[in-house]
mmCIF file of C-alpha atoms in Angstrom:
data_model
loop_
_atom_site.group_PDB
_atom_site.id
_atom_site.type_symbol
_atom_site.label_atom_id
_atom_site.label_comp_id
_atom_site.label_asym_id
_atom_site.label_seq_id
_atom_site.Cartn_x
_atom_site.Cartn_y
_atom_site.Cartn_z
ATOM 1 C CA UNK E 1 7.359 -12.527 16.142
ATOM 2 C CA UNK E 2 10.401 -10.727 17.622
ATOM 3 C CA UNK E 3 10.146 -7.317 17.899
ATOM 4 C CA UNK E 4 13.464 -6.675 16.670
ATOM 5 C CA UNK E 5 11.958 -8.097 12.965
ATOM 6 C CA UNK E 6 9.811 -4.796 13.131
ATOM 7 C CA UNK E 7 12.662 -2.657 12.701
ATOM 8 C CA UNK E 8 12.487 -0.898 9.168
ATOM 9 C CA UNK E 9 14.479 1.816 7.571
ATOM 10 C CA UNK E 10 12.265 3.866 5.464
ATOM 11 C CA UNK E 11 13.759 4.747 2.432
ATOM 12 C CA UNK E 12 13.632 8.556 0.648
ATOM 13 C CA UNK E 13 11.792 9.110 4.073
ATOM 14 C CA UNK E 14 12.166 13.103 3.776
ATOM 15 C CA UNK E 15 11.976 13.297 0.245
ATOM 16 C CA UNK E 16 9.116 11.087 -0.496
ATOM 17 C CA UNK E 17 6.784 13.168 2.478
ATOM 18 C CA UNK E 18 7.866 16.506 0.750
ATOM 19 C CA UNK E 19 5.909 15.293 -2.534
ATOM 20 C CA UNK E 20 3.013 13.926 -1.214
ATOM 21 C CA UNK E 21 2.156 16.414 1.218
ATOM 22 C CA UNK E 22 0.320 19.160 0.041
ATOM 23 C CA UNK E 23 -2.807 19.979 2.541
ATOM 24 C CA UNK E 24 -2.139 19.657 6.209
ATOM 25 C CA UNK E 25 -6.011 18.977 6.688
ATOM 26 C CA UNK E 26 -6.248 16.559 3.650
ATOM 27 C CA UNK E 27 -6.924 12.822 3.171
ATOM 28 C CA UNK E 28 -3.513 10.620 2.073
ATOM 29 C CA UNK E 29 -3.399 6.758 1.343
ATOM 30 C CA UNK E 30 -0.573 4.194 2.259
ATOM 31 C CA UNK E 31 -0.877 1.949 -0.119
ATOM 32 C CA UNK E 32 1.828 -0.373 1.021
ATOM 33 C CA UNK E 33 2.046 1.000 5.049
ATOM 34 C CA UNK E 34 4.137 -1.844 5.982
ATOM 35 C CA UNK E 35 5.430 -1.236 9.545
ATOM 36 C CA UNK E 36 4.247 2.677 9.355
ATOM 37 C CA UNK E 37 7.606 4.258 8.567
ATOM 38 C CA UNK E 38 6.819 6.516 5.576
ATOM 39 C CA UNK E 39 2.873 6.940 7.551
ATOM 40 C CA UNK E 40 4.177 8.251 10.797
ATOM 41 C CA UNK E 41 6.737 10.765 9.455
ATOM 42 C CA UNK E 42 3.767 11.944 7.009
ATOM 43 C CA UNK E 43 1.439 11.978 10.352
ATOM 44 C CA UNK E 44 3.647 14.260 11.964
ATOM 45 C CA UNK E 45 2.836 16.600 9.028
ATOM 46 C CA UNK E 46 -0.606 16.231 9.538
ATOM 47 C CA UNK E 47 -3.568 18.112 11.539
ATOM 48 C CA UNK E 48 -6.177 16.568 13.809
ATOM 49 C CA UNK E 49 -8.587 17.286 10.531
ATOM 50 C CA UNK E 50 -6.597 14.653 7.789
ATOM 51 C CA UNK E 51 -7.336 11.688 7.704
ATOM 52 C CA UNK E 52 -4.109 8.951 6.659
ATOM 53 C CA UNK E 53 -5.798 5.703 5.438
ATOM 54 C CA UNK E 54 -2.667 2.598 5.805
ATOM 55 C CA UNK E 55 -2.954 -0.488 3.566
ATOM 56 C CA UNK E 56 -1.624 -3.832 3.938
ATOM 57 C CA UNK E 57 -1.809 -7.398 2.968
ATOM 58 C CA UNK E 58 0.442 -8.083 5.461
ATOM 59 C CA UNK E 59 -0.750 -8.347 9.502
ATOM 60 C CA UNK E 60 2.502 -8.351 10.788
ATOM 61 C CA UNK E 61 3.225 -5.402 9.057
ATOM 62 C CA UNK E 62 -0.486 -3.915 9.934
ATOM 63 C CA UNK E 63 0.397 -4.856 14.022
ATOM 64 C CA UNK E 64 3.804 -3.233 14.029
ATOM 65 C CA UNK E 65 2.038 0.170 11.927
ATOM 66 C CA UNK E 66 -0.797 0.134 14.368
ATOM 67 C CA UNK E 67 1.530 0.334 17.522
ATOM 68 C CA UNK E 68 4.048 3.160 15.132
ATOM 69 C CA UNK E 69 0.765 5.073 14.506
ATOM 70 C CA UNK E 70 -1.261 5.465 18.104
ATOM 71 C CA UNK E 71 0.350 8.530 19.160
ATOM 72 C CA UNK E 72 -1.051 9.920 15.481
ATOM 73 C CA UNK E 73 -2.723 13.370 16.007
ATOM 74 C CA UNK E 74 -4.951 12.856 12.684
ATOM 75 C CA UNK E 75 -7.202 10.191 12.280
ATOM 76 C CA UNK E 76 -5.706 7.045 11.036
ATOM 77 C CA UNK E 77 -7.045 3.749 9.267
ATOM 78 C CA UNK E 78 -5.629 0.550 8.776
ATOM 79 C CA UNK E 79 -6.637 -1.771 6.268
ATOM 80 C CA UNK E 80 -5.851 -5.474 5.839
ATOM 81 C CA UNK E 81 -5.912 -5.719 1.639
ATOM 82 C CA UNK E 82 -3.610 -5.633 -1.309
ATOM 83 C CA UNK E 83 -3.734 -2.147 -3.150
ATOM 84 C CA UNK E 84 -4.853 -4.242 -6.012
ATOM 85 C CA UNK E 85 -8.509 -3.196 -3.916
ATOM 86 C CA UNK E 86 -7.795 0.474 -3.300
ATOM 87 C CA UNK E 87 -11.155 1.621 -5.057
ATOM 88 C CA UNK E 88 -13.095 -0.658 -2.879
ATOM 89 C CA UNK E 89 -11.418 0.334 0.111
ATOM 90 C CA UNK E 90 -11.881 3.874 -0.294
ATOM 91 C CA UNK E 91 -15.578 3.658 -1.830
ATOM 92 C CA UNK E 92 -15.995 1.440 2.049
ATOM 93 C CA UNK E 93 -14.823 4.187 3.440
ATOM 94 C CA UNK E 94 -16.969 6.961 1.723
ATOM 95 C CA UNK E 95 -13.665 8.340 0.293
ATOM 96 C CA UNK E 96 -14.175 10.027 -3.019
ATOM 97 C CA UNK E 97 -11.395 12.067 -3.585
ATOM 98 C CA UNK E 98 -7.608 11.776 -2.071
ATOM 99 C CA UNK E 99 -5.014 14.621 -1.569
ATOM 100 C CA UNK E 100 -1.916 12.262 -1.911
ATOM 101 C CA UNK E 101 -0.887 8.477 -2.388
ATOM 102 C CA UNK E 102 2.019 6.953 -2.165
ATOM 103 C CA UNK E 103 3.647 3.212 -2.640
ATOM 104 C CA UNK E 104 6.581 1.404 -1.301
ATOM 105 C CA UNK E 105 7.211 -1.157 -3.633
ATOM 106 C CA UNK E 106 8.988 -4.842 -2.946
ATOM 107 C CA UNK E 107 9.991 -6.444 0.623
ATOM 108 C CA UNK E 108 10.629 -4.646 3.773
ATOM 109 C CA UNK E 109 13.264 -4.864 5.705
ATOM 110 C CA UNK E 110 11.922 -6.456 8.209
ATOM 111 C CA UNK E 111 10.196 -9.223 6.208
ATOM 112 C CA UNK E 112 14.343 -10.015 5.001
ATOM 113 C CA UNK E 113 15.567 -9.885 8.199
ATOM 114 C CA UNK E 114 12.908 -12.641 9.279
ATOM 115 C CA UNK E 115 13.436 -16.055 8.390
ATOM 116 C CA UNK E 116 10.482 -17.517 9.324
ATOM 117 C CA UNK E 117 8.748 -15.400 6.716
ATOM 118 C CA UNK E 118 11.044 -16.912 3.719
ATOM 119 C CA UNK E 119 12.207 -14.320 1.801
ATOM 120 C CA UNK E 120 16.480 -14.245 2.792
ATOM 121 C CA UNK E 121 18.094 -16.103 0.778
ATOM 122 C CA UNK E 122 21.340 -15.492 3.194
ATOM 123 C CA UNK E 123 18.813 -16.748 6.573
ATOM 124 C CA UNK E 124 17.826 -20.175 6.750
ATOM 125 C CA UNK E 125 13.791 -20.437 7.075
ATOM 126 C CA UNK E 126 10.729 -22.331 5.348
ATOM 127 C CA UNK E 127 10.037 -21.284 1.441
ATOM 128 C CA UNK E 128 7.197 -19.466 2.281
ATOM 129 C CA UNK E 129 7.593 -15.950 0.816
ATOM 130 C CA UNK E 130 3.896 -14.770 0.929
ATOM 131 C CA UNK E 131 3.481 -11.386 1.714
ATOM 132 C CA UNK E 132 -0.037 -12.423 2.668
ATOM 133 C CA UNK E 133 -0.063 -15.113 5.434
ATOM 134 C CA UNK E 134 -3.516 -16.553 4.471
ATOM 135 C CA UNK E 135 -2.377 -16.838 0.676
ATOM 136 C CA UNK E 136 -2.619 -20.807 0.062
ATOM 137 C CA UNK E 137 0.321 -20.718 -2.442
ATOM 138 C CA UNK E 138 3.949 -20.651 -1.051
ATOM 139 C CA UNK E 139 7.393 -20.664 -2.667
ATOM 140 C CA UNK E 140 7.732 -23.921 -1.458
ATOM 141 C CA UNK E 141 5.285 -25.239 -4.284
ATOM 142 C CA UNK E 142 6.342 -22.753 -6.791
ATOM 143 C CA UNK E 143 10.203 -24.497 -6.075
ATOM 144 C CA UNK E 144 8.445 -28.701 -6.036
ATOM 145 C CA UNK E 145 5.674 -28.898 -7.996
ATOM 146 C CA UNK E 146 5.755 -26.432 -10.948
ATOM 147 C CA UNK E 147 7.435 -27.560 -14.327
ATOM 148 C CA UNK E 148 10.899 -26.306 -15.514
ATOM 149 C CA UNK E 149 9.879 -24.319 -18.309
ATOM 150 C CA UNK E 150 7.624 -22.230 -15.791
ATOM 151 C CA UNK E 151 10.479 -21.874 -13.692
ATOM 152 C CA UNK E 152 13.021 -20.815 -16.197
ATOM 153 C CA UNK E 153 10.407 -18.081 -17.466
ATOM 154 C CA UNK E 154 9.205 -16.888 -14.369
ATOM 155 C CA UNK E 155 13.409 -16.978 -13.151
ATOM 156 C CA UNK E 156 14.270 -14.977 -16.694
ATOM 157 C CA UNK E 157 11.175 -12.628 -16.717
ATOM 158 C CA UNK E 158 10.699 -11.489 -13.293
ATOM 159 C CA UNK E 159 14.132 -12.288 -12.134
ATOM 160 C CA UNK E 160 16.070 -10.830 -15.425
ATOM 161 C CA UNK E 161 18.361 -13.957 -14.617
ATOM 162 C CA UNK E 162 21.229 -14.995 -17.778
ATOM 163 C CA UNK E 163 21.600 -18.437 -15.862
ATOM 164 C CA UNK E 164 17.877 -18.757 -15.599
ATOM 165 C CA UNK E 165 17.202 -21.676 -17.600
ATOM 166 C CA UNK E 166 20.550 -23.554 -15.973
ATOM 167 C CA UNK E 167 19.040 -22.502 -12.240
ATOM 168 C CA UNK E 168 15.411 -23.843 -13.431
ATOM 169 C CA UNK E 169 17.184 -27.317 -14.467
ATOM 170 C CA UNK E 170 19.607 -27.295 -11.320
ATOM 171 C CA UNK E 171 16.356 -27.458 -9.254
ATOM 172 C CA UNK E 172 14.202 -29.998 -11.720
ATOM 173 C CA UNK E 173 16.802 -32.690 -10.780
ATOM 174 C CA UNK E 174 17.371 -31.884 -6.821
ATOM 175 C CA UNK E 175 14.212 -31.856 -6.358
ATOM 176 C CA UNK E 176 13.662 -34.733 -8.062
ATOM 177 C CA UNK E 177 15.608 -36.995 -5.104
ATOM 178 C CA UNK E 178 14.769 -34.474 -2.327
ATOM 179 C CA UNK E 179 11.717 -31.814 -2.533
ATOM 180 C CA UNK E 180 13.170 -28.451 -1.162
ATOM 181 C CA UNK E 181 12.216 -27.039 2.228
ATOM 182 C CA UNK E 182 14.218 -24.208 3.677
ATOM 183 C CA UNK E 183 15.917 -21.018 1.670
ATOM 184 C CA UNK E 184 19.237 -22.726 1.699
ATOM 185 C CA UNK E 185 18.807 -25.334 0.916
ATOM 186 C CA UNK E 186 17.816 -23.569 -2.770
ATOM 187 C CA UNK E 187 20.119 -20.893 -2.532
ATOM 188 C CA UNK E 188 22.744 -23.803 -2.428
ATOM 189 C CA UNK E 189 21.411 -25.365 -5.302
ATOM 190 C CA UNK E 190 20.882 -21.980 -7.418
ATOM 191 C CA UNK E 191 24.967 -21.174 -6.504
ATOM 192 C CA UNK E 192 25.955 -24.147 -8.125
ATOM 193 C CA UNK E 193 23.856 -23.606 -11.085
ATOM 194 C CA UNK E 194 25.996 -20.567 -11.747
ATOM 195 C CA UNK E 195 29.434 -21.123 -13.197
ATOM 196 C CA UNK E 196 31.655 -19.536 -10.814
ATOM 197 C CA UNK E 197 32.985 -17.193 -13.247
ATOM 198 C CA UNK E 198 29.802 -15.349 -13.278
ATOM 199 C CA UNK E 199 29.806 -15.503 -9.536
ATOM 200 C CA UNK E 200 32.732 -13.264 -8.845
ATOM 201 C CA UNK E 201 30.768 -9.628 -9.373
ATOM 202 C CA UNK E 202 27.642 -8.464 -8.588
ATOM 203 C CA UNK E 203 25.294 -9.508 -6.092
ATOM 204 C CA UNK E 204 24.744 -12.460 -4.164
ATOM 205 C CA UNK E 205 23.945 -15.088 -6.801
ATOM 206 C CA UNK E 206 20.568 -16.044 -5.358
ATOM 207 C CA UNK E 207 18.901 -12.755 -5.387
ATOM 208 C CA UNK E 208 17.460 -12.624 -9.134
ATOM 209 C CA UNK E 209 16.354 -15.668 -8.590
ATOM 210 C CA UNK E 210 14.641 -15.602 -4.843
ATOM 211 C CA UNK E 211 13.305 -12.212 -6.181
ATOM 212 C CA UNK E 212 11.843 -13.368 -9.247
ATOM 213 C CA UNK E 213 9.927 -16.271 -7.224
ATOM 214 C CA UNK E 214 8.757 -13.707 -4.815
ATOM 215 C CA UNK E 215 7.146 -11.571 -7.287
ATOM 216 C CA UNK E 216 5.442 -14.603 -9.226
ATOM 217 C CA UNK E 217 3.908 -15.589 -5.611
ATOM 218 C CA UNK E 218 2.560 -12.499 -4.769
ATOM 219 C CA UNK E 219 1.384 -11.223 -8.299
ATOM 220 C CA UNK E 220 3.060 -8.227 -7.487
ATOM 221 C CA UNK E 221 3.751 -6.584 -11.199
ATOM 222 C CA UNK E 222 -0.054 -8.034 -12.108
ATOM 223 C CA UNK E 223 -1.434 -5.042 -10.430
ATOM 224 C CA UNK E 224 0.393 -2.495 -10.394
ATOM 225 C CA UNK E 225 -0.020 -0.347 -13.248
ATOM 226 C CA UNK E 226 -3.990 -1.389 -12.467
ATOM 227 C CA UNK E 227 -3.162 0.687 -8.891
ATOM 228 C CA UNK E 228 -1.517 3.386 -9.515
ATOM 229 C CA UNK E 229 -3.929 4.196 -12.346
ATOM 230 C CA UNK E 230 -7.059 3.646 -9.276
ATOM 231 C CA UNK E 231 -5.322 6.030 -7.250
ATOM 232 C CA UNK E 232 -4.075 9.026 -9.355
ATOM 233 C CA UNK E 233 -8.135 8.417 -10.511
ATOM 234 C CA UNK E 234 -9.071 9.425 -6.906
ATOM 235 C CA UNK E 235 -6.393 12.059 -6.477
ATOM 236 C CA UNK E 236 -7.925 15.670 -5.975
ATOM 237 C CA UNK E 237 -6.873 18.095 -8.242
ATOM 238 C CA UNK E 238 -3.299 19.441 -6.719
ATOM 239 C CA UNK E 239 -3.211 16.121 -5.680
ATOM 240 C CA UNK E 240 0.166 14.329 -5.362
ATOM 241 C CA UNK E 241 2.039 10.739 -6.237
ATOM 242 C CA UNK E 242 4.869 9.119 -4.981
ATOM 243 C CA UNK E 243 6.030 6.127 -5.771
ATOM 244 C CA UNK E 244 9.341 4.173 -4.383
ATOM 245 C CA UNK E 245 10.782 1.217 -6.189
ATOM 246 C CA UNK E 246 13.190 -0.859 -6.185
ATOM 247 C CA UNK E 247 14.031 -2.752 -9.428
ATOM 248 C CA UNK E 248 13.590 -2.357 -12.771
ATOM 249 C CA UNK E 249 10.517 -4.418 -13.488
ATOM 250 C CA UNK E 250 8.253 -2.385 -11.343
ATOM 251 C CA UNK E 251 10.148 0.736 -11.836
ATOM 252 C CA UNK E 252 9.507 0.320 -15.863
ATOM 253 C CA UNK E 253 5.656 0.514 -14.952
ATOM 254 C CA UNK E 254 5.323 3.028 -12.619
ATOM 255 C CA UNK E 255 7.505 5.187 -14.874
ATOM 256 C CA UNK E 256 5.373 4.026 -17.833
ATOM 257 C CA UNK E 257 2.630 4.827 -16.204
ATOM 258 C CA UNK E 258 3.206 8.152 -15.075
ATOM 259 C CA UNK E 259 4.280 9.729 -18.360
ATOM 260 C CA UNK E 260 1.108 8.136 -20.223
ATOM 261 C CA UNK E 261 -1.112 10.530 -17.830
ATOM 262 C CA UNK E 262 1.491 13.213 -18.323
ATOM 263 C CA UNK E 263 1.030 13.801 -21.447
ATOM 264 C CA UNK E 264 -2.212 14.256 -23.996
ATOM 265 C CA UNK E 265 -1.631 12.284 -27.114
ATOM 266 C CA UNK E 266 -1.276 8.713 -26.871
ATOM 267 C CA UNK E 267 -1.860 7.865 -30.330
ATOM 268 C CA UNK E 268 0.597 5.670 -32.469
ATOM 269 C CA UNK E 269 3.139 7.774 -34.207
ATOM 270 C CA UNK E 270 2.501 9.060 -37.193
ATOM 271 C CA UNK E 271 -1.086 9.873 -37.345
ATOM 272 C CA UNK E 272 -1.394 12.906 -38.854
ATOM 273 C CA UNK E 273 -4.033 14.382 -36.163
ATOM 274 C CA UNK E 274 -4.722 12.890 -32.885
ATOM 275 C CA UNK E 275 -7.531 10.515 -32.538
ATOM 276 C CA UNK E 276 -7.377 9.469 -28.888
ATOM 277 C CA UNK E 277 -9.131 12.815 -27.537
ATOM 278 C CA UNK E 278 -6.025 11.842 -24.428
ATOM 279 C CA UNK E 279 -5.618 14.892 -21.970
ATOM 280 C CA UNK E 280 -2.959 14.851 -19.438
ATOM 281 C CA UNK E 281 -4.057 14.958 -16.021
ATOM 282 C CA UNK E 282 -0.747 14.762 -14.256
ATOM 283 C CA UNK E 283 1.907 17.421 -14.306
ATOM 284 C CA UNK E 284 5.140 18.027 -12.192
ATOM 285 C CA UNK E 285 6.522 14.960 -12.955
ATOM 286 C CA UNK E 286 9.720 13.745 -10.973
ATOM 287 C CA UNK E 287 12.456 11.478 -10.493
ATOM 288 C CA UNK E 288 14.374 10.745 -7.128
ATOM 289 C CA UNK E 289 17.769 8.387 -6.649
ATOM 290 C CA UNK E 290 18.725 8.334 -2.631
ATOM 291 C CA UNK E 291 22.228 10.904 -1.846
ATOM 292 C CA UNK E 292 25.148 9.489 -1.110
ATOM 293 C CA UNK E 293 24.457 9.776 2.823
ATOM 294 C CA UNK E 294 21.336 7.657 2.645
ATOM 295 C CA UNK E 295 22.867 5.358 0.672
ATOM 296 C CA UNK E 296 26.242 4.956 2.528
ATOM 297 C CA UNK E 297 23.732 4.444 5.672
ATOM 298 C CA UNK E 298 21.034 2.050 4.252
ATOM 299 C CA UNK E 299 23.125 -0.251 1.178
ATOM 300 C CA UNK E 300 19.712 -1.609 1.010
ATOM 301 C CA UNK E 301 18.505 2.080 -0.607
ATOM 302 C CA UNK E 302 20.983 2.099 -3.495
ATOM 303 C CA UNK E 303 18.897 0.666 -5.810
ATOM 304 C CA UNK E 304 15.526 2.807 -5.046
ATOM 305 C CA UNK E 305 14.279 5.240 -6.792
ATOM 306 C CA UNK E 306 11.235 7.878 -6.250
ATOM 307 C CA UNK E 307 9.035 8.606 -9.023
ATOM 308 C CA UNK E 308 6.121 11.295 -8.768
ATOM 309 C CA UNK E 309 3.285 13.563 -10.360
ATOM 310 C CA UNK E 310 1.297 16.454 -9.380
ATOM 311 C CA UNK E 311 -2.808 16.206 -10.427
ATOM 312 C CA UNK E 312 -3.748 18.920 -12.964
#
């Protein structure tokens, strides 16, 4: 691949550092490293004693982190695996306890800038969209061979798409002359499924649509909640969580998530004592929208948020 397709602009880079570092010496996890951004500026932070374990499904992403993270002055790790298997890969690693994790939720940069990998719906490239390049399953069979109804749900659950069921039966009958193969070839189709009254505001008309696919590919709100409840299990006490998202879906379960360890009772209202026996073990809970400088400089961060916890 090019090496300009490396390039990534790590979002609430300063801010998101500042909340998971809390021992210079300690051991952090990258759950999503991608190309290294938010893992090198935390390295820099870090003494020859920590230890910063990366995590991806993605090689590309694990070449260009490996390359971003050689100068490192701690001792690094990268790991080819979804963070669906974070237990595993720290119980390989004779990791018990961790000082900080943190996510990075969605696509990079760099994966949207590439069209060979699928996922721009404004570059022309094959329907691939797999985050993991081994993965058998590809948009391009999500798009042919599944039925409508799966396609309108998946469109109007993952995609929170009005037009979804239209878009789901726009496809059905192209497809049905002429399977799809490239990105625009079904952005095309998806912009005509959408009356062009609803077209005028708001983002390109494609992107609820291409993101709701991606997501249903890679299972990527399946495990979630599942991983961020592994790793605030393995965070040390003082430990710290930070967690960057990027739409609403994901950033409904991470928040979710979060406040149920934040607080003790998780009972059903009304019950006149508390029958759970819940304690809280996170504290210092916070929420973080990028400034205005960030945002004029990166469009791409408007929409990201950091969420975070403390261990108790």
């Amino acid at each position: 691949m090019p090496e300009k397709y490396y390039f990534h602009e790590s979002v609430l880079l300063k801010e998101t550092i500042s909340q998971i570092l809390n021992d210079p010496d300690g051991v952090y996890v990258d759950c999503t490293v991608g190309g290294g951004g938010h893992a090198a500026a935390l390295a820099e932070k870090l003494n020859k004693n920590a230890f910063l374990i990366g995590i991806d499904q993605d090689e590309d992403a694990l070449a260009a982190a490996k390359r971003r993270l050689s100068g490192a002055n701690c001792r690094t790790v990268l790991i080819k695996a979804n963070f669906r298997a974070l237990i595993d890969v720290l119980d390989k690693l004779s990791v018990k306890k961790i000082n900080g994790a943190m996510f990075d939720l969605g696509v990079s940069s760099w994966q949207l800038d590439n069209p060979e990998r699928g996922f721009s719906y404004m570059r022309d490239g094959p329907l691939d969209m797999r985050m993991d390049k081994n993965a058998e399953l590809t948009a391009q069979t999500i798009i042919n061979c599944w039925p409508e109804q799966k396609l309108s749900y998946i469109i109007k659950a993952y995609g929170e798409e009005r037009w979804a069921a239209r878009i789901a039966e726009f496809i059905a009958k192209e497809r049905a002359a002429k399977q799809f193969a490239t990105t625009l070839e079904l952005a095309e189709t998806i912009k005509r499924a959408i009356p062009k009254s609803a077209r005028r505001d708001g983002p390109h008309p494609a992107k609820r649509t291409f993101q709701a696919i991606r997501i249903a590919l890679n299972a990527e709100l399946n495990v979630l909640a599942a991983a961020l409840e592994a790793a605030i299990d393995r965070l040390d006490a003082r430990g710290r969580l930070a967690v960057i998202t990027f739409h609403s879906l994901e950033d409904r379960i991470a928040k979710r998530t979060i406040a149920q360890f934040a607080r003790d009772c998780v009972c059903p209202p009304g019950l006149p004592v508390c029958a759970c026996g819940h304690r809280a073990s996170l504290k210092d809970v916070v929420s973080v929208k990028p400034g205005r400088e960030e945002t004029s400089e990166n469009p791409r961060a408007r929409s990201a948020r950091l969420r975070g916890a403390t261990k108790i």
